Coordinates of C-alpha atoms in Angstrom, one line a residue:
Chain A
M842 CA 34.4 5.1 76.1
L843 CA 30.6 5.5 76.4
T844 CA 28.4 2.6 75.3
V845 CA 25.3 3.4 73.4
A846 CA 22.7 0.7 73.0
V847 CA 21.1 0.4 69.6
V848 CA 17.7 -1.3 70.1
D849 CA 17.5 -4.4 68.0
Y850 CA 13.9 -5.4 67.3
G851 CA 14.2 -6.8 63.8
V852 CA 13.7 -3.7 61.7
G853 CA 15.9 -0.7 60.9
N854 CA 19.1 0.2 59.2
I855 CA 21.0 -0.6 62.3
G856 CA 24.2 -1.0 60.4
S857 CA 24.4 2.7 59.5
I858 CA 23.6 4.0 62.9
S859 CA 26.1 1.7 64.6
R860 CA 28.9 2.8 62.2
A861 CA 28.0 6.5 62.8
L862 CA 28.2 6.1 66.6
T863 CA 31.6 4.4 66.2
V864 CA 32.9 7.4 64.2
C865 CA 31.5 9.7 66.9
G866 CA 33.7 8.0 69.5
A867 CA 31.1 5.8 71.2
K868 CA 30.8 2.0 71.4
P869 CA 27.5 0.9 69.8
L870 CA 25.9 -2.2 71.4
L871 CA 23.2 -3.8 69.2
T872 CA 20.9 -5.5 71.7
D873 CA 17.5 -6.5 72.9
R874 CA 18.7 -8.0 76.2
E875 CA 17.6 -6.4 79.5
E876 CA 21.0 -6.9 81.2
D877 CA 22.6 -4.8 78.5
F878 CA 20.2 -1.9 78.9
K879 CA 21.1 -1.8 82.6
V880 CA 24.7 -0.8 81.9
V881 CA 24.6 1.4 78.8
D882 CA 25.2 5.2 78.9
A883 CA 22.7 6.1 76.2
C884 CA 20.3 4.4 73.8
V885 CA 19.2 4.8 70.2
L886 CA 15.9 3.6 68.9
P887 CA 16.1 3.2 65.1
G888 CA 13.4 2.1 62.8
V889 CA 12.1 1.8 59.2
G890 CA 8.8 0.5 58.0
A891 CA 5.3 0.9 59.3
F892 CA 4.3 2.1 62.8
G893 CA 2.0 -0.8 63.7
D894 CA 4.5 -3.5 62.7
A895 CA 7.4 -1.8 64.5
I896 CA 5.5 -1.2 67.8
G897 CA 4.3 -4.8 67.6
L898 CA 7.8 -6.1 67.2
L899 CA 9.0 -4.0 70.1
R900 CA 6.2 -5.4 72.4
Q901 CA 6.8 -9.0 71.2
R902 CA 10.3 -8.7 72.6
N903 CA 9.0 -6.9 75.7
L904 CA 11.3 -4.0 74.8
D905 CA 8.7 -1.4 75.6
K906 CA 8.7 -2.5 79.2
I907 CA 12.5 -3.1 79.3
L908 CA 13.3 0.4 78.0
E909 CA 10.7 1.9 80.4
D910 CA 12.3 0.2 83.4
Q911 CA 16.0 0.5 82.4
I912 CA 16.3 3.7 80.3
I913 CA 13.3 6.0 80.9
A914 CA 13.1 5.4 84.7
Y915 CA 16.8 6.2 85.1
G916 CA 16.7 9.3 82.8
I917 CA 19.3 7.7 80.5
P918 CA 19.3 9.7 77.2
I919 CA 17.4 8.0 74.4
L920 CA 17.2 9.1 70.8
G921 CA 14.5 7.9 68.4
V922 CA 15.5 8.2 64.7
C923 CA 12.9 8.5 61.9
L924 CA 10.2 5.8 62.7
G925 CA 12.0 5.4 66.0
M926 CA 11.1 9.0 66.8
Q927 CA 7.5 8.4 65.8
L928 CA 7.2 5.4 68.1
L929 CA 7.8 7.7 71.1
A930 CA 4.3 9.2 70.5
T931 CA 1.1 8.2 72.3
T932 CA -0.7 7.3 69.1
G933 CA 0.2 6.4 65.5
L934 CA -2.3 6.7 62.6
E935 CA -0.5 4.6 60.0
Y936 CA -2.7 1.8 58.6
G937 CA -5.1 2.1 61.5
E938 CA -4.7 3.5 65.0
H939 CA -1.9 2.1 67.1
R940 CA -0.7 2.8 70.7
G941 CA 2.8 4.1 70.8
L942 CA 5.4 4.2 73.6
G943 CA 3.8 7.4 74.9
W944 CA 7.0 8.9 76.2
I945 CA 6.3 12.2 74.4
P946 CA 2.6 12.9 74.2
G947 CA 1.5 13.3 70.6
T948 CA 0.1 11.8 67.5
V949 CA 1.8 10.5 64.3
R950 CA -0.1 11.7 61.2
P951 CA 0.3 11.4 57.5
L952 CA 2.0 14.4 55.7
R953 CA -0.6 16.1 53.6
P954 CA 0.5 18.1 50.6
T955 CA -0.5 21.8 50.8
C956 CA 0.8 22.8 47.3
G957 CA 1.5 19.6 45.3
E958 CA 4.4 18.4 47.3
R959 CA 5.4 14.8 46.5
I960 CA 5.0 12.1 49.2
P961 CA 7.2 10.5 50.6
H962 CA 9.3 13.6 51.6
V963 CA 12.7 12.4 50.4
G964 CA 15.9 14.4 50.5
W965 CA 17.7 17.2 52.3
N966 CA 15.6 19.9 54.0
N967 CA 16.1 22.6 56.6
V968 CA 15.9 22.1 60.4
D969 CA 14.8 25.4 61.9
Y970 CA 14.6 26.3 65.5
E971 CA 14.4 29.4 67.8
V972 CA 15.0 28.0 71.3
P973 CA 18.4 26.3 71.7
N974 CA 18.5 22.7 72.6
P975 CA 21.6 20.7 73.7
L976 CA 21.0 18.2 70.9
L977 CA 21.5 21.0 68.4
A978 CA 24.5 22.7 70.1
D979 CA 26.8 24.2 67.5
I980 CA 24.3 23.4 64.7
P981 CA 23.0 26.7 63.3
P982 CA 19.3 26.9 62.5
G983 CA 18.4 26.1 58.9
E984 CA 21.0 23.4 58.3
D985 CA 20.0 20.6 55.9
F986 CA 19.4 17.1 57.1
Y987 CA 18.4 14.0 55.2
F988 CA 14.7 12.9 55.4
V989 CA 12.8 10.0 54.0
H990 CA 9.3 9.6 55.5
S991 CA 5.5 9.9 54.8
F992 CA 4.3 10.5 58.4
H993 CA 5.1 13.1 61.0
F994 CA 5.0 13.5 64.8
A995 CA 2.6 16.2 66.1
P996 CA 3.4 16.7 69.8
D997 CA 0.6 17.7 72.1
D998 CA 2.7 20.1 74.1
P999 CA 4.4 22.7 71.8
A1000 CA 7.3 22.8 74.4
N1001 CA 8.3 19.3 73.2
A1002 CA 8.7 20.6 69.6
V1003 CA 12.3 21.6 69.3
A1004 CA 12.7 22.2 65.6
T1005 CA 10.5 22.3 62.5
T1006 CA 11.0 21.7 58.8
P1007 CA 9.2 23.4 55.9
Y1008 CA 7.3 20.8 53.9
C1009 CA 3.6 20.3 53.5
G1010 CA 3.3 23.5 55.4
E1011 CA 5.6 22.7 58.3
F1012 CA 6.1 19.7 60.5
V1013 CA 8.1 19.0 63.7
S1014 CA 11.5 17.5 62.9
V1015 CA 13.0 17.3 66.4
V1016 CA 11.2 16.5 69.7
N1017 CA 12.5 16.5 73.2
R1018 CA 11.0 15.8 76.6
G1019 CA 13.3 15.3 79.6
N1020 CA 16.0 12.9 78.4
V1021 CA 13.9 11.5 75.5
Y1022 CA 14.9 12.9 72.1
G1023 CA 13.7 12.2 68.6
T1024 CA 14.7 13.3 65.0
Q1025 CA 12.5 12.7 62.0
F1026 CA 15.6 13.0 59.8
H1027 CA 18.5 10.5 59.7
P1028 CA 21.5 12.0 61.5
E1029 CA 23.6 9.0 60.6
K1030 CA 23.0 9.8 56.9
S1031 CA 23.3 13.5 57.1
Q1032 CA 27.1 13.7 56.6
A1033 CA 29.2 15.9 58.9
I1034 CA 26.3 17.9 60.4
G1035 CA 24.5 14.7 61.3
L1036 CA 27.6 13.3 63.0
K1037 CA 27.8 16.5 65.0
L1038 CA 24.2 16.0 66.2
L1039 CA 25.1 12.4 67.3
K1040 CA 28.1 13.7 69.1
N1041 CA 25.9 16.2 70.9
F1042 CA 23.6 13.3 71.9
I1043 CA 26.5 11.2 73.2
R1044 CA 27.7 14.1 75.2
L1045 CA 24.3 14.3 77.0
S1046 CA 25.0 11.1 78.7
E1047 CA 28.3 12.5 80.0
E1048 CA 26.4 15.3 81.6
S1049 CA 23.4 13.4 82.9
Chain B
M102 CA 12.7 24.0 51.5
L103 CA 13.3 20.5 50.1
K104 CA 16.5 20.5 48.1
T105 CA 16.9 19.1 44.6
R106 CA 19.3 16.1 44.7
I107 CA 22.2 15.4 42.4
I108 CA 22.9 11.7 42.6
P109 CA 26.0 10.0 41.2
T110 CA 25.2 6.5 40.0
L111 CA 27.9 3.8 40.5
L112 CA 27.5 0.7 38.4
Y113 CA 29.7 -2.3 39.2
R114 CA 30.3 -5.9 38.2
D115 CA 32.8 -8.3 39.5
Y116 CA 33.6 -5.7 42.2
G117 CA 34.9 -3.2 39.6
L118 CA 33.3 0.1 38.7
V119 CA 32.1 0.2 35.1
K120 CA 30.2 2.5 32.7
G121 CA 28.7 1.7 29.4
V122 CA 26.8 3.4 26.5
G123 CA 23.2 2.3 25.9
F124 CA 23.7 -0.4 28.6
D125 CA 26.4 -2.0 26.5
S126 CA 30.2 -1.7 25.7
W127 CA 31.1 -1.6 29.4
R128 CA 34.4 0.1 30.4
H129 CA 36.2 -0.4 33.6
V130 CA 36.4 3.0 35.3
G131 CA 38.1 2.3 38.6
S132 CA 37.5 1.1 42.1
L133 CA 34.1 1.2 43.6
M134 CA 35.3 1.5 47.1
Q135 CA 37.6 4.4 46.2
S136 CA 34.8 6.2 44.4
I137 CA 32.4 5.9 47.4
K138 CA 35.1 7.3 49.7
V139 CA 35.7 10.3 47.4
Y140 CA 31.9 11.0 47.0
N141 CA 31.5 10.8 50.7
M142 CA 34.3 13.2 51.2
R143 CA 32.8 15.5 48.6
N144 CA 29.5 15.6 50.5
V145 CA 27.3 14.4 47.6
D146 CA 23.5 14.4 48.3
E147 CA 23.0 10.6 47.8
L148 CA 24.5 7.6 46.0
I149 CA 22.9 4.9 43.8
I150 CA 25.0 1.7 43.6
V151 CA 23.9 -1.1 41.3
D152 CA 25.4 -4.5 40.7
I153 CA 24.6 -4.8 37.0
K154 CA 25.5 -8.5 36.7
A155 CA 23.4 -10.0 39.6
T156 CA 20.2 -10.5 37.6
G157 CA 21.9 -11.9 34.6
D158 CA 23.8 -14.3 36.7
G159 CA 20.6 -15.2 38.6
R160 CA 22.3 -14.3 41.9
E161 CA 21.1 -12.6 45.0
P162 CA 22.7 -9.4 46.1
D163 CA 26.2 -9.7 47.6
F164 CA 25.3 -8.6 51.1
A165 CA 28.8 -8.9 52.6
W166 CA 30.1 -6.6 49.8
V167 CA 27.4 -4.1 50.4
N168 CA 28.2 -4.2 54.1
D169 CA 31.8 -3.4 53.2
F170 CA 31.2 -0.4 51.0
A171 CA 28.5 1.0 53.3
D172 CA 31.2 1.4 55.9
D173 CA 32.3 4.6 54.1
C174 CA 28.9 6.0 53.6
F175 CA 27.5 8.6 55.9
M176 CA 25.1 9.7 53.2
P177 CA 21.9 8.1 51.8
L178 CA 22.6 5.0 49.8
T179 CA 20.3 3.2 47.3
V180 CA 21.4 -0.3 46.4
G181 CA 20.1 -2.3 43.4
G182 CA 20.9 -5.5 41.4
G183 CA 19.5 -8.9 42.0
V184 CA 16.7 -8.0 44.4
T185 CA 13.9 -10.5 43.9
H186 CA 12.8 -11.3 47.4
V187 CA 11.5 -9.3 50.4
D188 CA 14.2 -10.8 52.6
H189 CA 16.9 -9.4 50.2
V190 CA 15.6 -5.9 51.1
G191 CA 15.8 -6.6 54.9
R192 CA 19.3 -7.9 54.5
L193 CA 20.4 -4.9 52.4
L194 CA 19.0 -2.5 54.9
E195 CA 20.8 -4.3 57.7
A196 CA 24.0 -4.1 55.6
G197 CA 23.7 -0.3 55.4
A198 CA 21.4 0.5 52.5
D199 CA 18.7 3.1 53.1
K200 CA 16.7 2.4 50.0
V201 CA 16.6 -0.6 47.6
A202 CA 16.0 -0.4 43.9
M203 CA 14.0 -3.1 42.2
N204 CA 14.0 -3.3 38.4
T205 CA 13.5 -6.6 36.5
A206 CA 11.8 -8.1 39.6
A207 CA 9.3 -5.3 39.8
V208 CA 8.1 -6.1 36.3
N209 CA 8.2 -9.9 36.8
D210 CA 6.5 -9.8 40.2
P211 CA 4.8 -6.4 40.8
A212 CA 3.5 -7.7 44.2
L213 CA 7.1 -7.8 45.4
V214 CA 6.9 -4.0 45.6
T215 CA 3.9 -4.2 47.9
R216 CA 5.5 -6.8 50.1
V217 CA 8.6 -4.6 50.5
A218 CA 6.6 -1.4 51.2
D219 CA 4.4 -3.2 53.7
K220 CA 7.3 -4.6 55.7
Y221 CA 10.0 -1.9 55.4
G222 CA 8.0 1.2 54.4
A223 CA 7.4 2.8 51.0
Q224 CA 10.3 5.1 51.7
C225 CA 12.8 2.4 50.9
A226 CA 11.0 0.8 48.0
I227 CA 12.5 2.4 44.8
V228 CA 11.3 1.1 41.5
S229 CA 14.0 1.5 38.8
I230 CA 12.3 1.7 35.3
D231 CA 14.5 1.4 32.2
F232 CA 12.9 2.3 28.9
K233 CA 13.6 2.6 25.2
R234 CA 12.1 4.9 22.7
H235 CA 10.8 3.3 19.4
P236 CA 11.3 5.1 16.1
D237 CA 7.6 6.1 16.2
G238 CA 8.1 7.8 19.5
R239 CA 6.5 5.1 21.6
L240 CA 8.2 4.4 24.9
E241 CA 8.6 0.9 26.2
V242 CA 9.8 -0.5 29.5
V243 CA 12.7 -2.9 29.2
T244 CA 14.3 -5.2 31.8
N245 CA 17.3 -7.5 32.2
S246 CA 19.8 -4.8 31.7
G247 CA 17.8 -3.3 28.8
R248 CA 17.6 -6.6 26.8
N249 CA 14.0 -7.6 27.2
P250 CA 11.1 -5.4 25.9
R251 CA 8.1 -5.7 28.2
G252 CA 5.2 -4.1 26.4
L253 CA 4.6 -1.5 29.1
A254 CA 4.5 2.3 28.9
P255 CA 6.8 3.8 31.5
A256 CA 4.2 6.3 32.8
A257 CA 1.4 3.7 33.2
F258 CA 3.9 1.3 34.8
A259 CA 5.2 4.0 37.2
R260 CA 1.6 4.7 38.2
E261 CA 1.0 1.1 38.9
M262 CA 4.2 0.9 41.0
E263 CA 3.0 3.9 43.0
E264 CA -0.3 2.2 43.7
R265 CA 1.6 -0.9 44.7
G266 CA 3.6 1.0 47.3
A267 CA 6.7 2.3 45.6
G268 CA 8.2 5.3 47.3
E269 CA 10.3 6.7 44.5
I270 CA 10.8 6.1 40.7
L271 CA 14.3 6.0 39.1
L272 CA 13.7 6.5 35.4
T273 CA 16.5 5.6 33.0
S274 CA 16.6 6.1 29.2
V275 CA 18.6 3.2 27.8
D276 CA 19.0 4.9 24.4
L277 CA 20.5 8.0 26.0
D278 CA 22.6 6.3 28.7
G279 CA 26.2 7.3 28.3
T280 CA 25.6 9.5 25.3
F281 CA 26.0 12.9 27.0
K282 CA 23.0 14.1 24.8
G283 CA 20.8 15.0 27.7
Y284 CA 17.9 13.3 29.5
D285 CA 14.7 12.2 27.7
I286 CA 12.8 15.2 29.0
E287 CA 9.5 14.2 27.4
A288 CA 9.6 10.8 29.1
V289 CA 10.6 12.4 32.4
R290 CA 7.6 14.7 32.1
A291 CA 5.2 11.9 31.3
V292 CA 6.3 9.9 34.3
S293 CA 6.5 12.9 36.7
D294 CA 2.9 13.8 35.7
A295 CA 1.7 10.3 36.2
V296 CA 2.8 9.9 39.8
T297 CA 2.8 11.8 43.1
I298 CA 6.0 10.1 44.4
P299 CA 9.4 11.6 43.7
V300 CA 11.0 10.8 40.3
I301 CA 14.7 10.6 39.7
A302 CA 15.7 11.3 36.1
S303 CA 18.6 9.2 34.8
G304 CA 20.4 8.5 31.5
G305 CA 22.1 11.0 29.2
A306 CA 23.4 13.8 31.3
G307 CA 26.2 15.5 29.4
N308 CA 26.3 18.9 31.2
Y309 CA 24.7 20.8 34.0
E310 CA 22.2 22.5 31.7
H311 CA 20.7 19.0 31.0
M312 CA 20.2 18.5 34.7
L313 CA 18.4 21.8 34.9
Q314 CA 16.1 20.8 32.0
A315 CA 15.2 17.5 33.6
I316 CA 14.1 19.4 36.8
R317 CA 12.5 22.5 35.3
D318 CA 11.0 21.1 32.1
G319 CA 10.8 17.4 33.0
G320 CA 9.5 17.9 36.6
A321 CA 12.1 15.6 38.1
T322 CA 12.6 15.8 41.8
A323 CA 16.2 14.6 41.5
V324 CA 18.8 13.9 38.8
A325 CA 21.1 10.9 38.6
A326 CA 24.2 10.8 36.4
A327 CA 27.3 8.7 35.9
S328 CA 29.4 9.2 32.8
I329 CA 29.5 13.0 33.2
F330 CA 31.2 12.4 36.6
H331 CA 33.5 9.5 35.4
F332 CA 34.6 10.9 32.1
T333 CA 34.6 14.7 32.3
E334 CA 35.8 17.3 34.7
Q335 CA 32.3 18.1 35.8
T336 CA 31.5 17.5 39.4
P337 CA 28.4 17.2 41.6
A338 CA 29.4 20.4 43.5
E339 CA 29.6 22.5 40.3
A340 CA 26.3 21.0 39.2
R341 CA 24.8 22.2 42.4
A342 CA 26.2 25.7 41.9
H343 CA 24.8 25.8 38.3
L344 CA 21.3 24.8 39.6
R345 CA 21.5 27.3 42.4
R346 CA 22.3 30.1 40.0
A347 CA 19.2 29.0 38.0
G348 CA 17.0 29.4 41.1
I349 CA 16.7 25.7 41.9
P350 CA 17.0 25.0 45.7
V351 CA 20.1 22.9 46.4
R352 CA 22.1 22.1 49.5
R353 CA 24.7 24.5 50.8
D354 CA 28.3 23.3 50.1

């Protein structure tokens, strides 16, 4: 059975993601210890709350460096979920300007209503894509996933934008660069289709 | 396109699922765990689960119990009842809640909403507003399971809650709760117009047409309902189909 680290840095609905990974046939390991990250097959970076607080908590526990050395350097698949996806960016513009992990170049900006949309963006919305990506294998374009957020990730390189969602115009809802992945929506809360995406993610580590 | 959500509300006390009329005459309607499993299987959009006795008992939320029932939830889950402290929110999120509803505490201590939003994000800070309609038509916010009138208008209070960081408003008519007479559309409209955050209409749904009215005429972003699903043959899936036929965007089945 594959072991998937769930990064524990004091924020996040880590219970839900751990349960979803178990249902998908993986063994979740909730941890912030460097030794653990040396042996896991994949890694999930969860998160709720504000960008600045979250990145501060990661750095306090030296997790930015640990993940860089043990996960990114070895090409171990890592999936950022919701705020966890936003933390992958270079810069976050939530309550001031914050430096992110920088693993996928881009900026996290507030959603701006274009025709009276309510913020936060809460609920089920389409995830559209044209170019297939292994994370979305067997998931047809346009499926609904569950979102709850007020900010969005704008990648610098359009090639890192895997899928988009129509709200406040359109924003990027899935990012990917190398073995670094991120979803703005919550796969662990998106019923069967979300579990399928998590299975696809777990499968990446079998192939890498 | 963002889909309109249909959200079953599950109220419980002493671990049993209950439903009342006008926040009174509670009836036991089954097992909470069993209902959650069924709703998860039926692919509902979201669930709201509230411990209606916690505030009255002066207790904090039962985190272990939330952890148990969240086990069967691969869908968005809002948990309420007894939330008075920012740490309660952290512990509920850890237990598997995605959003936390604050009701009495939001009126008693409005700054709590800001503390929750600052620490865990506005997206998880739901303010649940219960209100009554006076004979002269005036609307008033009530707390403590509908018992205490608080001298606040729901629309103005909702706006204050948005300013303080709330990410969503759950608006419940105490008078119409459990009556099957339909939502208080005027109140839903007043609150929807007062805020730019999503508003969930609650209290009074008796049929699918009522849900359509709350969305189309009231401007609600989502509808919550309980009795209609407990006591009639009507289901969230059929509600979805009804709304779809009326041109409201809903999830595919």
